[in-house]
Amino acid sequence: MIKFTAFVLAVVMGCSSLCFADESDVRPEGAVDISEEEIAYIEGELENGRTTEEIAIDLANNAAVSFTSYSSVTWVKKSGKWYCKDSSGIYIKGFAKISGAVYYMNSSGVMLTGWQQISGTWYYFASSGAMKTGWQKISKKWYYFNSNGEMLTGLQSIGGSYYIFNSSGAMATGWKQYENKWYYLNSSGAAKVSTWFKSGSTWYYFGSDGVMATGSVSIGGKYYLFNGSGAMLTGWQKYNGEWYYLASSGAAYTGWIVYGGQKYFLDVKGMMLHDTEVGEYELDSEGHIITRPEPDPEEPDPTGYFKTDAEDEAVTLINNIRKAEAVSIKKEYYVPVVMDSTARDRAHTRCKEIVSNFSHTSASGNSMGSECIYEGDGNKSASQIVTAWKNSTTHYNLLNTGLTKSTCASHNCGIGIYVEGGKTYAVFGTRGANTGTPPASGYVAPTATPNSYTSDEDYISQDNIS
């Protein structure tokens, strides 16, 4: 049975209505087929604890594999080795699915057990010959095998947590460097994410992707500075040729401070300003004040731009989520969303409106109805925006509007992703359904890897959705 856990987050919601997937069993016109291989793979990975985002990435990499099934076989034991014949009496070779389990017979027809490397990939078969999947403890070490039985290596996202597996497949724990980035893996193997960690007398911080922080990093609305080894710094510190001043807690001081009888001005990151002007004061090369009143500097002209490629990518990511949700409610098809130029123009208008008024009220009358809106610091990717919506129950339901609605070939949608003033704004909404000829192509692989968000109590998201 497919198992799906809904993570409920408290968010500011102003949606005019809640939209849920149509429970009708009538297959809608134009619905896109989900292959038997994809259904089997999605069901298996959900049972193994994988999230829909993780499964969507796997599907993009053509992870679903079909094994030949045999309904009637005869097992034969010769010279202590097992062989298997099909209903025609022919010895089976290669992978075979028999009574729900997968076996592998070599070129001589011998059933294999234990560790086996097949076409460059490692598998593990029980003494019965059945192929193992999911988490397996073998010789006191933990390994993970996907639904195809393939042993995983490297950095992997499983069940919403990050793990690192050595080249041998064994799960790592403790400090681990992977692709020039450092992680700390708990005894369970799960990486620390969005949390502080004290080792000895030194504090470290790990981001939402599990990577150890270095350099200047914003955490909980304050900036901290970490050296190249990840150690949190305090006091006066020189970093990339500039001086910073940090409290004993590690948080950067900001604004005007007095130190050694001198006044200094520190920016939001705690960096001491020099050779510039702050208000009516001019600062010299050492950050000291030269009293010389000057006119207030003019505010820079804010400029913004739309990320149209990211908007198209967001449509693909939303359709992957719709596909996984369809399987989780026992459907073999789903109705995709397609970008509509008129709806996209409306979404662009709404993006600029929420810069100054983050609400569902449109001053220009271009409301998207039951829309999803987003605001986040920095230049955010499509996957980060879609994941933020996906992790909210209300917005997840909006992303799956009319998922299996009858007589519906597709849903028109509009998405706008806009960057201005160091922040990213996004709007998503649907605009009616299409009937008649279905889309030429159903499933399109995403071009980016969705980030995994966590509900860890130490993580404070700076993104805003509604």
Coordinates of N, CA and C in Angstrom, one line a residue, residues 135 142 163 171-173 185-191:
W135 N 16.7 -0.2 3.0 CA 17.8 -0.2 4.0 C 18.1 -1.7 4.3
W142 N 25.5 -0.5 7.2 CA 24.3 -0.2 6.5 C 24.5 0.2 5.1
Y163 N 22.1 11.5 3.2 CA 23.0 10.5 3.6 C 24.2 10.4 2.7
M171 N 27.2 3.1 4.5 CA 26.7 4.4 5.0 C 27.8 5.0 5.9
A172 N 28.1 6.3 5.7 CA 29.1 7.0 6.5 C 28.4 7.6 7.7
T173 N 29.2 7.9 8.8 CA 28.8 8.6 9.9 C 29.9 9.6 10.4
L185 N 27.4 13.6 9.9 CA 26.4 12.6 9.8 C 26.1 12.0 11.2
N186 N 24.9 12.0 11.7 CA 24.6 11.5 13.0 C 24.8 10.0 13.0
S187 N 24.7 9.3 14.1 CA 24.9 7.9 14.2 C 23.9 7.1 13.3
S188 N 22.7 7.8 13.0 CA 21.7 7.2 12.1 C 22.2 7.3 10.7
G189 N 23.2 8.1 10.4 CA 23.6 8.4 9.1 C 23.1 9.6 8.5
A190 N 22.0 10.2 9.1 CA 21.3 11.4 8.6 C 22.2 12.6 8.8
A191 N 22.4 13.4 7.8 CA 23.2 14.6 8.0 C 22.5 15.7 8.8

